[in-house]
């Protein structure tokens, strides 16, 4: 158990809908990262937050947004969902922002199915 | 721009024989390199990381990897495979870009271990 929790575990929804995925980082970790894992694209970094502020952006679509709250939990919002958004969404956390030295701890993921 | 190529999508070994998972990277700057393992229906777990210290890096569960700058490689090895090693393995390169560390994942290598 990494100490990172994600809810829900599974989510099934329809095209055009909006969903929110939630992540709670390990105790003491200030950084939260979001990743998408799909058969087409593999594992892709989406976005990073550090202590409430957006820190780095990867291949995140404009239909997607995220935020980190004062209690450090984070939410990833996916809107106008398309079939291609079906994927496993991972959250990870680390103490700081230096990925050359920090260890990321991954949550178990949320499997999103868009029908 | 950085990229990472995992040269084999599947590797099949017998229990007790050596494991070699190959990874090549391209990066304009000094990279940090990581290997992660993902067991079925689980999040990713860090096996080991290279961050410009010793070129031979030892990780968990008997895995190790050697950073070879001249060959731009970071292959993962283990002397003797165990059934529990069957999983998906990801090579990751992280480079400082615009003040932030952006991780790029390889497509993954599925390790199959036969009894």
mmCIF file of C-alpha atoms in Angstrom, chain A:
data_model
loop_
_atom_site.group_PDB
_atom_site.id
_atom_site.type_symbol
_atom_site.label_atom_id
_atom_site.label_comp_id
_atom_site.label_asym_id
_atom_site.label_seq_id
_atom_site.Cartn_x
_atom_site.Cartn_y
_atom_site.Cartn_z
ATOM 1 C CA UNK A 1 0.000 0.000 0.000
ATOM 2 C CA UNK A 2 1.586 3.265 -1.200
ATOM 3 C CA UNK A 3 -0.480 5.534 1.066
ATOM 4 C CA UNK A 4 -2.006 7.328 -1.929
ATOM 5 C CA UNK A 5 -5.758 6.848 -2.231
ATOM 6 C CA UNK A 6 -7.949 7.386 -5.256
ATOM 7 C CA UNK A 7 -11.700 7.365 -5.589
ATOM 8 C CA UNK A 8 -13.687 6.003 -7.211
ATOM 9 C CA UNK A 9 -12.020 2.763 -8.344
ATOM 10 C CA UNK A 10 -14.270 2.452 -11.359
ATOM 11 C CA UNK A 11 -16.393 4.957 -13.211
ATOM 12 C CA UNK A 12 -18.715 4.285 -16.128
ATOM 13 C CA UNK A 13 -20.314 7.212 -17.872
ATOM 14 C CA UNK A 14 -21.590 8.374 -21.253
ATOM 15 C CA UNK A 15 -20.071 10.576 -23.917
ATOM 16 C CA UNK A 16 -20.542 14.279 -23.290
ATOM 17 C CA UNK A 17 -20.668 13.876 -19.529
ATOM 18 C CA UNK A 18 -18.379 15.330 -16.873
ATOM 19 C CA UNK A 19 -16.668 13.404 -14.071
ATOM 20 C CA UNK A 20 -14.419 14.193 -11.135
ATOM 21 C CA UNK A 21 -11.645 11.938 -9.932
ATOM 22 C CA UNK A 22 -10.251 12.386 -6.458
ATOM 23 C CA UNK A 23 -6.807 11.772 -5.020
ATOM 24 C CA UNK A 24 -5.448 11.984 -1.476
ATOM 25 C CA UNK A 25 -1.645 12.080 -1.295
ATOM 26 C CA UNK A 26 0.548 10.349 1.268
ATOM 27 C CA UNK A 27 0.756 12.139 4.578
ATOM 28 C CA UNK A 28 3.446 14.822 4.333
ATOM 29 C CA UNK A 29 3.622 14.887 0.533
ATOM 30 C CA UNK A 30 3.015 18.290 -1.033
ATOM 31 C CA UNK A 31 3.137 17.348 -4.722
ATOM 32 C CA UNK A 32 0.385 15.578 -6.605
ATOM 33 C CA UNK A 33 0.734 14.305 -10.158
ATOM 34 C CA UNK A 34 -1.941 13.030 -12.538
ATOM 35 C CA UNK A 35 -1.304 10.461 -15.266
ATOM 36 C CA UNK A 36 -3.413 8.807 -17.948
ATOM 37 C CA UNK A 37 -2.752 5.230 -19.043
ATOM 38 C CA UNK A 38 -4.453 4.062 -22.226
ATOM 39 C CA UNK A 39 -3.770 1.341 -24.757
ATOM 40 C CA UNK A 40 -3.280 3.923 -27.521
ATOM 41 C CA UNK A 41 -1.067 6.445 -25.766
ATOM 42 C CA UNK A 42 0.559 4.441 -23.011
ATOM 43 C CA UNK A 43 1.313 6.272 -19.776
ATOM 44 C CA UNK A 44 1.242 10.042 -20.091
ATOM 45 C CA UNK A 45 1.940 12.749 -17.551
ATOM 46 C CA UNK A 46 -0.962 15.191 -17.366
ATOM 47 C CA UNK A 47 -0.308 17.770 -14.674
ATOM 48 C CA UNK A 48 1.435 18.424 -11.363
ATOM 49 C CA UNK A 49 0.397 20.498 -8.377
ATOM 50 C CA UNK A 50 2.628 21.520 -5.519
ATOM 51 C CA UNK A 51 1.134 22.893 -2.321
ATOM 52 C CA UNK A 52 -1.953 24.154 -4.126
ATOM 53 C CA UNK A 53 -0.231 25.673 -7.142
ATOM 54 C CA UNK A 54 0.037 24.258 -10.651
ATOM 55 C CA UNK A 55 3.682 23.351 -11.155
ATOM 56 C CA UNK A 56 4.026 21.506 -14.460
ATOM 57 C CA UNK A 57 1.812 20.607 -17.375
ATOM 58 C CA UNK A 58 2.088 17.672 -19.715
ATOM 59 C CA UNK A 59 -0.254 16.377 -22.372
ATOM 60 C CA UNK A 60 -3.435 17.528 -20.722
ATOM 61 C CA UNK A 61 -6.422 18.345 -22.920
ATOM 62 C CA UNK A 62 -8.261 21.640 -22.525
ATOM 63 C CA UNK A 63 -11.379 19.652 -21.560
ATOM 64 C CA UNK A 64 -9.486 18.423 -18.509
ATOM 65 C CA UNK A 65 -8.626 20.481 -15.467
ATOM 66 C CA UNK A 66 -7.272 19.829 -12.013
ATOM 67 C CA UNK A 67 -6.851 21.531 -8.695
ATOM 68 C CA UNK A 68 -5.242 20.913 -5.341
ATOM 69 C CA UNK A 69 -7.076 21.976 -2.222
ATOM 70 C CA UNK A 70 -5.695 23.403 1.057
ATOM 71 C CA UNK A 71 -5.823 19.941 2.653
ATOM 72 C CA UNK A 72 -3.624 18.830 -0.304
ATOM 73 C CA UNK A 73 -6.090 16.447 -1.855
ATOM 74 C CA UNK A 74 -6.519 16.883 -5.577
ATOM 75 C CA UNK A 75 -9.304 16.502 -8.091
ATOM 76 C CA UNK A 76 -9.086 15.886 -11.814
ATOM 77 C CA UNK A 77 -12.109 17.087 -13.740
ATOM 78 C CA UNK A 78 -12.843 15.589 -17.147
ATOM 79 C CA UNK A 79 -15.582 17.208 -19.217
ATOM 80 C CA UNK A 80 -17.264 16.682 -22.598
ATOM 81 C CA UNK A 81 -16.107 13.103 -22.375
ATOM 82 C CA UNK A 82 -15.288 11.166 -25.525
ATOM 83 C CA UNK A 83 -14.860 7.440 -26.098
ATOM 84 C CA UNK A 84 -11.116 7.994 -26.343
ATOM 85 C CA UNK A 85 -10.979 9.283 -22.783
ATOM 86 C CA UNK A 86 -11.554 5.760 -21.514
ATOM 87 C CA UNK A 87 -8.387 4.966 -19.596
ATOM 88 C CA UNK A 88 -6.819 4.300 -16.240
ATOM 89 C CA UNK A 89 -6.083 7.551 -14.415
ATOM 90 C CA UNK A 90 -3.334 7.473 -11.822
ATOM 91 C CA UNK A 91 -2.461 9.927 -9.154
ATOM 92 C CA UNK A 92 0.980 10.019 -7.559
ATOM 93 C CA UNK A 93 2.467 12.076 -4.774
ATOM 94 C CA UNK A 94 5.919 13.102 -3.628
ATOM 95 C CA UNK A 95 7.398 15.235 -0.901
ATOM 96 C CA UNK A 96 8.698 18.023 -3.124
ATOM 97 C CA UNK A 97 9.056 18.928 -6.758
ATOM 98 C CA UNK A 98 12.471 17.553 -7.630
ATOM 99 C CA UNK A 99 11.735 14.353 -9.547
ATOM 100 C CA UNK A 100 15.453 13.770 -9.940
ATOM 101 C CA UNK A 101 15.618 12.959 -6.234
ATOM 102 C CA UNK A 102 12.075 12.571 -4.925
ATOM 103 C CA UNK A 103 10.255 9.279 -5.078
ATOM 104 C CA UNK A 104 6.765 9.280 -6.500
ATOM 105 C CA UNK A 105 4.215 7.023 -4.844
ATOM 106 C CA UNK A 106 1.357 5.935 -7.059
ATOM 107 C CA UNK A 107 -2.248 5.308 -6.155
ATOM 108 C CA UNK A 108 -4.163 2.265 -7.414
ATOM 109 C CA UNK A 109 -5.871 4.264 -10.167
ATOM 110 C CA UNK A 110 -9.396 5.048 -11.324
ATOM 111 C CA UNK A 111 -10.627 3.133 -14.346
ATOM 112 C CA UNK A 112 -12.843 5.370 -16.471
ATOM 113 C CA UNK A 113 -15.077 3.822 -19.117
ATOM 114 C CA UNK A 114 -16.910 6.145 -21.480
ATOM 115 C CA UNK A 115 -19.775 4.504 -23.368
#
